[in-house]
């Protein structure tokens, strides 16, 4: 992996410099610099709007009780697109703009999700206490009854301050009864 990253860190700047020279030779220095700044500004605003849309989609999926894995991956990809667009250069801008487009971004997210294996904590035995081999394997961590139902409950924390207020209120009631 390190040789690939090293190669990219060397190759990408060389390509970007070559593109700057080529574009600058055709349209001139100042239009080239203006074009680089324009792509950064437009890209940042597009990343912002697409990011808000993705966040809304994540919230919608969560409200429906669904796992928003695709939207989370797309959100990370939008952050990468933002970095690519803010990096000066035409190649990085082109890559960032491709990731900003909803179609290619969704396809790339599906591809990445297919390549990544996610294992839940319950299956992996993370920490030694959640898996079947953990120290709590003879007990159900969710305290289910024989039917497999989970019982919800509520609790109320009593602080010393609350107890003092109740005592003060009861003292006031006693004094009112005396008069």
Short mmCIF file of C-alpha atoms in Angstrom, two decimals:
data_model
loop_
_atom_site.label_atom_id
_atom_site.label_comp_id
_atom_site.label_asym_id
_atom_site.label_seq_id
_atom_site.Cartn_x
_atom_site.Cartn_y
_atom_site.Cartn_z
CA UNK A 1 0.00 0.00 0.00
CA UNK A 2 2.84 2.40 0.84
CA UNK A 3 4.45 2.15 -2.63
CA UNK A 4 1.10 2.97 -4.25
CA UNK A 5 0.62 6.05 -2.05
CA UNK A 6 4.19 7.16 -2.68
CA UNK A 7 3.65 6.77 -6.40
CA UNK A 8 0.44 8.84 -6.23
CA UNK A 9 2.11 11.58 -4.18
CA UNK A 10 4.76 11.88 -6.85
CA UNK A 11 2.57 11.32 -9.92
CA UNK A 12 -0.39 13.59 -9.08
CA UNK A 13 1.66 16.81 -8.65
CA UNK A 14 3.58 16.09 -11.85
CA UNK A 15 0.31 15.67 -13.78
CA UNK A 16 -1.15 18.81 -12.19
CA UNK A 17 1.93 20.89 -13.10
CA UNK A 18 1.82 19.60 -16.67
CA UNK A 19 -1.87 20.51 -16.91
CA UNK A 20 -1.20 23.99 -15.50
CA UNK A 21 1.50 24.54 -18.13
CA UNK A 22 -0.72 23.28 -20.96
CA UNK A 23 -3.84 25.25 -19.93
CA UNK A 24 -1.76 28.35 -19.12
CA UNK A 25 -0.16 28.16 -22.56
CA UNK A 26 -3.60 28.12 -24.20
CA UNK A 27 -5.57 30.66 -22.11
CA UNK A 28 -2.82 32.52 -20.25
CA UNK A 29 -1.66 32.79 -16.63
CA UNK A 30 -4.40 34.93 -15.09
CA UNK A 31 -7.34 33.09 -16.66
CA UNK A 32 -5.76 29.81 -15.52
CA UNK A 33 -5.44 31.05 -11.93
CA UNK A 34 -8.98 32.46 -12.05
CA UNK A 35 -10.27 29.11 -13.32
CA UNK A 36 -8.57 27.26 -10.45
CA UNK A 37 -10.08 29.67 -7.89
CA UNK A 38 -13.50 29.45 -9.54
CA UNK A 39 -13.53 25.64 -9.39
CA UNK A 40 -12.61 25.79 -5.69
CA UNK A 41 -15.45 28.22 -4.88
CA UNK A 42 -18.06 26.42 -6.99
CA UNK A 43 -16.90 23.06 -5.66
CA UNK A 44 -17.14 24.20 -2.05
CA UNK A 45 -20.71 25.43 -2.53
CA UNK A 46 -21.69 22.21 -4.33
CA UNK A 47 -20.15 20.10 -1.57
CA UNK A 48 -22.13 22.10 0.98
CA UNK A 49 -25.47 21.67 -0.81
CA UNK A 50 -24.88 17.99 -1.57
CA UNK A 51 -23.74 17.42 2.01
CA UNK A 52 -26.92 18.96 3.39
CA UNK A 53 -29.02 16.81 1.04
CA UNK A 54 -27.12 13.70 2.16
CA UNK A 55 -27.56 14.63 5.83
CA UNK A 56 -31.31 15.04 5.29
CA UNK A 57 -31.38 11.63 3.61
CA UNK A 58 -29.53 10.08 6.57
CA UNK A 59 -32.04 11.60 9.01
CA UNK A 60 -34.96 10.40 6.89
CA UNK A 61 -33.61 6.85 6.82
CA UNK A 62 -32.97 6.91 10.57
CA UNK A 63 -36.52 8.14 11.21
CA UNK A 64 -37.81 5.19 9.17
CA UNK A 65 -35.72 2.84 11.30
CA UNK A 66 -33.41 1.93 8.43
CA UNK A 67 -29.62 1.83 8.43
CA UNK A 68 -28.29 4.70 6.26
CA UNK A 69 -25.07 2.93 5.26
CA UNK A 70 -25.16 4.13 1.64
CA UNK A 71 -25.74 7.73 2.72
CA UNK A 72 -22.94 7.61 5.29
CA UNK A 73 -20.49 6.32 2.67
CA UNK A 74 -21.67 9.04 0.28
CA UNK A 75 -21.14 11.63 3.03
CA UNK A 76 -17.54 10.52 3.45
CA UNK A 77 -17.13 10.64 -0.32
CA UNK A 78 -18.46 14.21 -0.34
CA UNK A 79 -15.81 15.17 2.21
CA UNK A 80 -13.16 13.65 -0.05
CA UNK A 81 -14.66 15.51 -3.02
CA UNK A 82 -14.41 18.74 -1.05
CA UNK A 83 -10.72 18.15 -0.38
CA UNK A 84 -10.13 17.32 -4.05
CA UNK A 85 -11.92 20.49 -5.19
CA UNK A 86 -10.05 22.72 -2.76
CA UNK A 87 -6.71 21.26 -3.86
CA UNK A 88 -5.40 23.42 -6.69
CA UNK A 89 -5.30 21.53 -9.95
CA UNK A 90 -7.42 20.46 -12.88
CA UNK A 91 -7.15 16.70 -12.42
CA UNK A 92 -8.14 16.82 -8.74
CA UNK A 93 -11.01 19.19 -9.63
CA UNK A 94 -12.24 16.77 -12.30
CA UNK A 95 -12.09 13.86 -9.84
CA UNK A 96 -13.92 15.92 -7.19
CA UNK A 97 -16.64 16.96 -9.64
CA UNK A 98 -17.22 13.34 -10.68
CA UNK A 99 -17.70 12.37 -7.03
CA UNK A 100 -20.11 15.30 -6.58
CA UNK A 101 -22.46 14.02 -9.28
CA UNK A 102 -25.17 11.89 -7.60
CA UNK A 103 -25.08 9.04 -10.15
CA UNK A 104 -21.36 8.29 -10.12
CA UNK A 105 -21.22 8.89 -6.37
CA UNK A 106 -24.00 6.34 -5.69
CA UNK A 107 -22.37 3.77 -7.99
CA UNK A 108 -18.97 4.29 -6.38
CA UNK A 109 -20.51 4.05 -2.89
CA UNK A 110 -22.19 0.73 -3.78
CA UNK A 111 -18.91 -0.56 -5.17
CA UNK A 112 -17.03 0.44 -2.00
CA UNK A 113 -19.70 -1.05 0.24
CA UNK A 114 -19.49 -4.35 -1.64
CA UNK A 115 -15.71 -4.42 -1.03
CA UNK A 116 -15.94 -3.74 2.71
CA UNK A 117 -17.02 -6.41 5.16
CA UNK A 118 -18.75 -5.04 8.25
CA UNK A 119 -18.99 -7.25 11.30
CA UNK A 120 -21.24 -6.36 14.21
CA UNK A 121 -19.94 -6.28 17.76
CA UNK A 122 -22.31 -9.09 18.75
CA UNK A 123 -20.90 -11.39 16.07
CA UNK A 124 -17.26 -10.51 16.57
CA UNK A 125 -17.13 -10.82 20.32
CA UNK A 126 -15.58 -7.36 20.57
CA UNK A 127 -14.23 -6.82 24.06
CA UNK A 128 -14.81 -10.44 24.96
CA UNK A 129 -18.20 -9.70 26.50
CA UNK A 130 -20.61 -9.52 23.60
CA UNK A 131 -19.95 -12.63 21.58
CA UNK A 132 -20.90 -16.22 22.25
CA UNK A 133 -17.44 -16.91 23.66
CA UNK A 134 -17.58 -13.99 26.14
CA UNK A 135 -18.01 -14.19 29.91
CA UNK A 136 -21.72 -13.33 29.65
CA UNK A 137 -22.56 -16.10 27.20
CA UNK A 138 -24.91 -17.82 29.66
CA UNK A 139 -27.01 -14.66 30.06
CA UNK A 140 -29.00 -12.69 27.55
CA UNK A 141 -27.62 -9.12 27.54
CA UNK A 142 -31.07 -7.75 26.67
CA UNK A 143 -32.92 -9.49 29.54
CA UNK A 144 -35.52 -11.07 27.30
CA UNK A 145 -38.29 -13.21 28.69
CA UNK A 146 -39.07 -16.73 27.40
CA UNK A 147 -40.96 -15.32 24.39
CA UNK A 148 -37.94 -13.29 23.24
CA UNK A 149 -39.56 -9.94 24.04
CA UNK A 150 -37.54 -7.05 25.36
CA UNK A 151 -39.00 -5.11 28.25
CA UNK A 152 -38.57 -1.36 28.30
CA UNK A 153 -38.58 0.55 31.53
CA UNK A 154 -38.21 4.03 32.91
CA UNK A 155 -36.35 5.27 35.91
CA UNK A 156 -36.15 8.48 37.85
CA UNK A 157 -32.99 9.66 39.53
CA UNK A 158 -33.50 11.15 42.96
CA UNK A 159 -30.94 13.76 43.91
CA UNK A 160 -30.35 15.20 47.36
CA UNK A 161 -31.55 18.55 46.03
CA UNK A 162 -34.93 17.02 45.06
CA UNK A 163 -35.27 15.43 48.51
CA UNK A 164 -34.49 18.76 50.18
CA UNK A 165 -37.10 20.57 48.05
CA UNK A 166 -39.73 17.96 48.97
CA UNK A 167 -38.85 18.33 52.65
CA UNK A 168 -39.05 22.14 52.42
CA UNK A 169 -42.41 21.91 50.66
CA UNK A 170 -43.78 19.54 53.29
CA UNK A 171 -42.55 21.92 56.06
CA UNK A 172 -44.41 24.79 54.34
CA UNK A 173 -47.57 22.67 54.16
CA UNK A 174 -47.27 21.88 57.87
CA UNK A 175 -46.93 25.57 58.73
CA UNK A 176 -50.01 26.47 56.63
CA UNK A 177 -52.04 23.84 58.47
CA UNK A 178 -51.01 25.29 61.82
CA UNK A 179 -52.31 28.80 60.99
#
